[in-house]
Each structure stands twice: as structure tokens, then as C-alpha cells.
Short mmCIF file of C-alpha atoms in Angstrom, two decimals:
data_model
loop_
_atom_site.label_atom_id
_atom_site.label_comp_id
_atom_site.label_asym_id
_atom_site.label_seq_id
_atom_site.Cartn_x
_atom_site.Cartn_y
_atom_site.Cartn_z
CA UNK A 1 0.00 0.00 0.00
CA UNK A 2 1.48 3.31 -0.81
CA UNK A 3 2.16 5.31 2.41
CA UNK A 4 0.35 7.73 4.36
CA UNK A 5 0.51 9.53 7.43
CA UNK A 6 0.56 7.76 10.42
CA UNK A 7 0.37 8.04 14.40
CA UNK A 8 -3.37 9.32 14.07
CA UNK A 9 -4.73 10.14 17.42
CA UNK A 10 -8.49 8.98 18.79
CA UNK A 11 -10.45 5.78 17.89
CA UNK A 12 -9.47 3.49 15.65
CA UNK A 13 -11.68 1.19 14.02
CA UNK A 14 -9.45 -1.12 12.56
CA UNK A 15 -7.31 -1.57 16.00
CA UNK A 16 -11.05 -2.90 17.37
CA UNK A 17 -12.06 -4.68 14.71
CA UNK A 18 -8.69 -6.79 14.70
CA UNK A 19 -9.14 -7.05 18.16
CA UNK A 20 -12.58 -8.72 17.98
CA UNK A 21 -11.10 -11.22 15.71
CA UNK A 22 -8.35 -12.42 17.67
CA UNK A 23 -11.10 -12.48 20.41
CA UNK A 24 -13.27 -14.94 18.69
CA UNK A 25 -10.37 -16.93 17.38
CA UNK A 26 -8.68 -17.41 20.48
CA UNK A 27 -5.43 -15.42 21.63
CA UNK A 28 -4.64 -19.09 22.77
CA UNK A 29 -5.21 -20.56 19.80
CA UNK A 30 -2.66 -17.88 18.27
CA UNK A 31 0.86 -19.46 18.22
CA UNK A 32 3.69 -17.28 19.80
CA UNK A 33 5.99 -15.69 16.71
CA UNK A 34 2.79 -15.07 15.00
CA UNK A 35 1.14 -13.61 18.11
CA UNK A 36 4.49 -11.52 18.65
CA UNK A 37 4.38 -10.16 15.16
CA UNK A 38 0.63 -9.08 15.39
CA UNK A 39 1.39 -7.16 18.43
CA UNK A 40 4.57 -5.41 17.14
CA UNK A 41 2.98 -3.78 14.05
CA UNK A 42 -0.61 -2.74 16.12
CA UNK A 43 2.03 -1.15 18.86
CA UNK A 44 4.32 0.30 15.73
CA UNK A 45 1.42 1.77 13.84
CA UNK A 46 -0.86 3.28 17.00
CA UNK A 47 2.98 4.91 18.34
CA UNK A 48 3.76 2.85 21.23
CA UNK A 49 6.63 1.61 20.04
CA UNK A 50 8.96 4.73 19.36
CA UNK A 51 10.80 4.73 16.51
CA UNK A 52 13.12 7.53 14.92
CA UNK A 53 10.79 7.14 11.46
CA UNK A 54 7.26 8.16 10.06
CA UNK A 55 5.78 5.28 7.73
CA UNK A 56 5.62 7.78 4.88
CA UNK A 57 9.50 8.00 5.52
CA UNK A 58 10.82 4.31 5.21
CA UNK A 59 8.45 2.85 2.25
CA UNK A 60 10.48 0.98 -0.24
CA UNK A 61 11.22 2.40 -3.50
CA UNK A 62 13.46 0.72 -6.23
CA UNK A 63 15.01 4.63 -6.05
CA UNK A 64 15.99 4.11 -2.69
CA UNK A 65 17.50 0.76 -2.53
CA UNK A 66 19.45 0.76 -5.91
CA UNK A 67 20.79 4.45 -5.76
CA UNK A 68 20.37 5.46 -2.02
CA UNK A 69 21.25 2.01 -0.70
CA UNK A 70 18.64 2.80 1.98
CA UNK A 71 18.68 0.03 4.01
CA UNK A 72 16.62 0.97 6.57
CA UNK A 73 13.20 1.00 4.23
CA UNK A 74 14.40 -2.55 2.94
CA UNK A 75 14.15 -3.38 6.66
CA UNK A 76 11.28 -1.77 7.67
CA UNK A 77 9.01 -0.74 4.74
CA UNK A 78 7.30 -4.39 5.12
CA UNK A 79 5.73 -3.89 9.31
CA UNK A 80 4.58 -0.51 8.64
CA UNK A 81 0.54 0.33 7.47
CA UNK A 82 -0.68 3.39 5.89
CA UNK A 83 -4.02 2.93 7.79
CA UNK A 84 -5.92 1.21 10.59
CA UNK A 85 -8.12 -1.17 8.23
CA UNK A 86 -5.04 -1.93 6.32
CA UNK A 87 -3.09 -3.17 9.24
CA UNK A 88 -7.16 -4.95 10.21
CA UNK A 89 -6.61 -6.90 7.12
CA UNK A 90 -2.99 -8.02 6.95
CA UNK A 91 -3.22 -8.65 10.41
CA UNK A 92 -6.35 -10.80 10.38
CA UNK A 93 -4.54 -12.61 7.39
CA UNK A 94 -1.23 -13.36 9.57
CA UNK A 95 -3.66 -14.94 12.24
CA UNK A 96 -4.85 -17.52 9.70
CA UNK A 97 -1.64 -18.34 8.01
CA UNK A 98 0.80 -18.34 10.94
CA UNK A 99 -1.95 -20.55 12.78
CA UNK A 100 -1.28 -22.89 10.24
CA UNK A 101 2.33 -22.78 8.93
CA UNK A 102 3.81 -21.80 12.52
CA UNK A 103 2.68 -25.01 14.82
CA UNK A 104 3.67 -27.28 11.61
CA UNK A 105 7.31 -25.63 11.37
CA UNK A 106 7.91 -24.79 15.14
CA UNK A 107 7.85 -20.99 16.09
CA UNK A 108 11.86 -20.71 15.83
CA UNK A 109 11.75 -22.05 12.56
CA UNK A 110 8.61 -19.79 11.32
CA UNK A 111 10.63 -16.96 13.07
CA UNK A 112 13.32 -17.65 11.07
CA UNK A 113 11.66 -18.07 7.80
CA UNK A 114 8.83 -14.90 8.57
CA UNK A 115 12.42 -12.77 8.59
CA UNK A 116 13.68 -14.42 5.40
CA UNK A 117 10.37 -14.19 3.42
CA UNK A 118 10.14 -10.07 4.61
CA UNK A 119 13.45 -9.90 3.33
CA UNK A 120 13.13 -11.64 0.02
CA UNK A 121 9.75 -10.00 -0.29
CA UNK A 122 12.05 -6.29 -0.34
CA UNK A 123 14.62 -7.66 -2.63
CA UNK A 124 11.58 -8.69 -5.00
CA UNK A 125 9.79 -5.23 -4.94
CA UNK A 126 13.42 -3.54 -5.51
CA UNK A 127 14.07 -6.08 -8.43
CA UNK A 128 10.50 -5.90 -10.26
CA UNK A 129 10.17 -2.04 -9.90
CA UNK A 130 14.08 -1.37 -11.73
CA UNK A 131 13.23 -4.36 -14.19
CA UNK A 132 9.60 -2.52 -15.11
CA UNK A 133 11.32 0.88 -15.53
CA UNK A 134 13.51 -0.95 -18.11
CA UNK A 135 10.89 -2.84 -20.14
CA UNK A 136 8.45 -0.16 -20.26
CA UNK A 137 10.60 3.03 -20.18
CA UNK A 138 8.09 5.03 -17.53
CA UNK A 139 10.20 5.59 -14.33
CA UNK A 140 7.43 6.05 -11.90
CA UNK A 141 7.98 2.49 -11.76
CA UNK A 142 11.46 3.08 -10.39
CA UNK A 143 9.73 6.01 -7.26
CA UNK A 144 6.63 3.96 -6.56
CA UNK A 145 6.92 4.15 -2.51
CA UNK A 146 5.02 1.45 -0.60
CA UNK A 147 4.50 -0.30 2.63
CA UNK A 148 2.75 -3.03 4.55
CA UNK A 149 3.12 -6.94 5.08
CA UNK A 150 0.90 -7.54 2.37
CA UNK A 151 3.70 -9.41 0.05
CA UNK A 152 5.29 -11.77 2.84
CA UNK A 153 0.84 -11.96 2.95
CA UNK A 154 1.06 -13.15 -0.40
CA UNK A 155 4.17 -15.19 0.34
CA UNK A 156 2.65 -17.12 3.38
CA UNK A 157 -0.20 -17.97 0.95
CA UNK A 158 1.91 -19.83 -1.53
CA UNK A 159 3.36 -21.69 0.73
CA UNK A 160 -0.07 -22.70 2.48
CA UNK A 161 -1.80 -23.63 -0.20
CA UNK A 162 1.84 -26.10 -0.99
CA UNK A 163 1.38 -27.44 1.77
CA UNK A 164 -2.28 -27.97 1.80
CA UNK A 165 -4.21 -31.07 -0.35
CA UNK A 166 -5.82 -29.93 -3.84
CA UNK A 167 -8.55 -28.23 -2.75
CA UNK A 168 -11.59 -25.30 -3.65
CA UNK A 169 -10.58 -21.81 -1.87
CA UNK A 170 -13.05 -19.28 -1.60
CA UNK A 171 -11.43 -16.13 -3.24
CA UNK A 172 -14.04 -12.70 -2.46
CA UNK A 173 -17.12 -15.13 -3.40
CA UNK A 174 -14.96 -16.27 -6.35
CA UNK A 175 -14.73 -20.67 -5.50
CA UNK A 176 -11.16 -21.90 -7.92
CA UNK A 177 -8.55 -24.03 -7.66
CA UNK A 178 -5.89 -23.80 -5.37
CA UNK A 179 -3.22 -23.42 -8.10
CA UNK A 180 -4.85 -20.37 -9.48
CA UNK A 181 -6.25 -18.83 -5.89
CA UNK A 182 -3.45 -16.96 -5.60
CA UNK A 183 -3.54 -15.40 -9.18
CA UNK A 184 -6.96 -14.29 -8.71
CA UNK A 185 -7.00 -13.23 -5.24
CA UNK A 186 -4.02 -10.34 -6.90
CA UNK A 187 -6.54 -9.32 -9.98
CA UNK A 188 -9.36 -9.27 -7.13
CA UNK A 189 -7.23 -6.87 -4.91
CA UNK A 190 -5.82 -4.95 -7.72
CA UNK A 191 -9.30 -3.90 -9.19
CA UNK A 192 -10.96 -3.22 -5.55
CA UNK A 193 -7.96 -1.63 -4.09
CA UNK A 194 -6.11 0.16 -6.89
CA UNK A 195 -4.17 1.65 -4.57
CA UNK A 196 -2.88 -1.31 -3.31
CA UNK A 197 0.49 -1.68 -4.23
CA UNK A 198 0.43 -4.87 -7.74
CA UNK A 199 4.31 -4.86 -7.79
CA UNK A 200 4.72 -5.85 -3.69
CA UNK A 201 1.59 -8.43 -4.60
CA UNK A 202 3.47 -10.15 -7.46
CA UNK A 203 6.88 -9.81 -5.64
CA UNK A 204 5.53 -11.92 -2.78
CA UNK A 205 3.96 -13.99 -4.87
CA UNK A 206 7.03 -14.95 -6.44
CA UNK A 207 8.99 -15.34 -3.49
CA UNK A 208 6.73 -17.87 -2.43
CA UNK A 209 7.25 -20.06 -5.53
CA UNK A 210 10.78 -19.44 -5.05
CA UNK A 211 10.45 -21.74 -1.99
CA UNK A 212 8.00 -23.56 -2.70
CA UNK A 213 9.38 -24.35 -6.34
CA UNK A 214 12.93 -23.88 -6.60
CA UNK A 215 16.03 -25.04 -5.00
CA UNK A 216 16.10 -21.55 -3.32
CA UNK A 217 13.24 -22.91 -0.50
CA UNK A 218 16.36 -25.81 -0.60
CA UNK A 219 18.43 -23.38 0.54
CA UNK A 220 16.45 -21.62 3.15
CA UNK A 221 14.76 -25.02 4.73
CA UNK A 222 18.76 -25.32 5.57
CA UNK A 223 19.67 -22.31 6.58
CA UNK A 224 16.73 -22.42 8.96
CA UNK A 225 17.93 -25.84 10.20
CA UNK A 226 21.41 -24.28 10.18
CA UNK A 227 20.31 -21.86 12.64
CA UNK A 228 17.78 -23.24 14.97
CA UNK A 229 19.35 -27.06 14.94
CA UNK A 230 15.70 -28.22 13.77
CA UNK A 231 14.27 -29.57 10.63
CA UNK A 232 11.84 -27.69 8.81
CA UNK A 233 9.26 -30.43 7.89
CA UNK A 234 6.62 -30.07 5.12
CA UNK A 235 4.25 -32.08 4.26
CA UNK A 236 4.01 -34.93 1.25
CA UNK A 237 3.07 -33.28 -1.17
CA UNK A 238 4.95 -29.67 -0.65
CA UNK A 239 7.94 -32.47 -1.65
CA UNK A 240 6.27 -33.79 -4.29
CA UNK A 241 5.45 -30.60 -5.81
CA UNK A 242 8.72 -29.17 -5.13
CA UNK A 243 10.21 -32.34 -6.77
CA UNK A 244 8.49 -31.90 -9.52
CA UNK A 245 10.27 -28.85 -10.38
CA UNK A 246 13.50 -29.84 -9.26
CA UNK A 247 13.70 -32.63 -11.57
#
């Protein structure tokens, strides 16, 4: 989402709403790193965490990572919302996906990967914007300025619906098959949200079938195990599908 001002003051709607949800799903039912992350961005985006940044100031660009090596947006850019309902939405999405991915993986290992993903997710915005300004010559491409956990969203999602049987998924009324769910939940959100940021969409979307897909999820499965001295373990037929690619 492209940024806007943040630290409002007085209700907000979206902090309550998100707050209801966790409610009725059970803040016991919510494993721990996902739990953690939920409550970092609410306390980052209502100001109780105090950081030396507005949003508006850290949202990615390809401008600032290839020319002003501005690390600190790579970082960054990806836990920051331009709005209460925005942070409502991603957040209600993390509760779903880390519920699911999190207990299967073990919450060092989703810890691990949740960093990796955020990271990747950055390196794909950076990568898509520069490579769009090149095909198609119009270097607002190159400026576009965005934030939120929408791509490592996107991300998550991939890998989910790997791990999950061949099944229907209910996309905005919308019932397809899990191979395409993905696809169409980014035309869905494109057309209702056109603000919504496509290239941070794709980008996570892409990073997910990067691990999912490629020997780069190789890579990070052991550089997870690397670090926390535990397996990541998926289930049948994640392998099968990512054998299927690999050979």
C-alpha cells in the first residue's frame, strides 16, 4: 500500500475490529511468533513503540535501494501500514496463516523463515520495480513508494496452499482451484484496491514459488535448520510438488 501519514490520534476502528477477531479466534489458539508479530505492528502503527521514522518516511522504493542504498526502508518498509483497516486486514490474514504454517514448522523455525520471506519479499519489490522501468521506459515504476506486510501476505499464501491437499478456496465469493487462488485473489485486490500496491503483490507472490518451487526454498529449509538445529518439515506433497520442479 502506498504510504500515508501515520500516528493518528483517537479511535481506531481497525485496531477494534482486529481485536474482535483475535477475540473470537482465540489469543490461545494464536501461536507465539505469529502472536508476537501481530502485536509489534498494532504497537508500531498506534505509536507505542517509538521509533526515529514516520511510515511515509521508510516505504520501499526501487530509487531508494538501488541508488540510495537505503537500508533501513528494505528493513522496515514491510511492518509498517498506511491505515488502521489496512493493518485490520494483513493482520487478520497473519492470524490464519501463521496458525497454520507456525505449529507445523515450530515458532523458531517460522521466526526464522517470517524474517527471510520479509526480506526476500524487499529484494523482489526492488528487483521488479528497476526491471519494469527498463521494459516499459516510464520511471514512476522506479519512485513507486510502498509499505505493509501484504507481500510476505502473499508469500505465506503460496506456501499454504503447498502445503495444503488440492482443494476449492473461496477467493471474495470467487470458488477456484488452489493453483490459481493466488492469481486471482491479486486481480481481485488490484481492481478493488487500486491503490494497493500490484508490484509488492506479485513480488511476494514470487517469493513464495521461489520456496516452494525452486532449489532456493532448498536453501532456506537449511539455513533455517542451520540456525535453529531443527528440521523444517513439510508435508508430502509440498515435496512432491517441489520435486516436480526440481527434476
Amino acid at each position: 500500500m502506498r504510504p500515508v501519514q501515520r500516528r493518528q490520534q483517537g479511535f481506531q476502528y481497525g485496531i477494534y475490529l482486529l481485536c474482535m477477531q483475535a477475540l473470537n479466534f482465540g489469543i490461545d489458539k494464536i501461536p507465539p511468533a505469529t502472536l508476537a508479530a501481530i502485536i509489534g505492528q498494532v504497537l508500531l502503527y498506534i505509536g507505542v513503540l517509538k521509533v526515529p521514522w514516520n511510515a511515509e518516511e521508510v516505504c520501499i522504493s526501487a530509487l531508494k535501494v538501488f541508488k540510495h542504498h537505503n537500508w533501513k526502508s528494505f528493513v522496515v518498509s514491510s511492518f509498517e501500514h498506511g491505515s488502521d483497516m489496512h493493518l485490520y486486514y494483513n493482520m487478520v490474514s497473519l492470524i490464519l496463516k501463521g496458525s497454520y504454517l507456525e505449529p507445523m514448522y515450530g515458532t523458531m523455525n517460522f521466526t526464522f523463515l517470517l524474517g527471510i520471506l520479509t526480506l526476500g519479499c524487499s529484494a523482489m519489490y526492488a528487483f521488479l520495480a528497476y526491471a519494469l522501468t527498463q521494459l516499459t521506459g516510464d520511471y514512476s515504476y522506479y519512485t513507486q513508494c510502498a509499505i505493509g506486510f501484504s507481500a510476505v501476505l502473499f508469500a505465506l499464501k503460496v506456501i499454504v496452499i503447498c502445503e495444503e491437499q488440492d482443494r476449492i478456496h473461496d477467493v471474495g465469493g470467487f470458488r477456484v482451484p488452489s493453483k490459481i487462488a493466488v492469481w486471482v485473489e491479486l486481480i481481485l485486490i488490484h481492481l478493488l484496491v487500486p491503490q494497493s500496491s500490484l508490484i509488492g503483490h506479485l513480488g511476494g507472490i514470487l517469493v513464495g514459488c521461489s520456496y516452494c518451487y525452486t532449489f532456493i526454498g532448498v536453501m532456506i529449509d537449511n539455513i533455517v535448520y542451520t540456525l535453529t538445529g531443527t528440521p523444517i518439515i513439510h508435508e508430502e506433497q509440498f515435496y512432491r510438488r517441489r520435486n516436480s520442479f526440481l527434476t
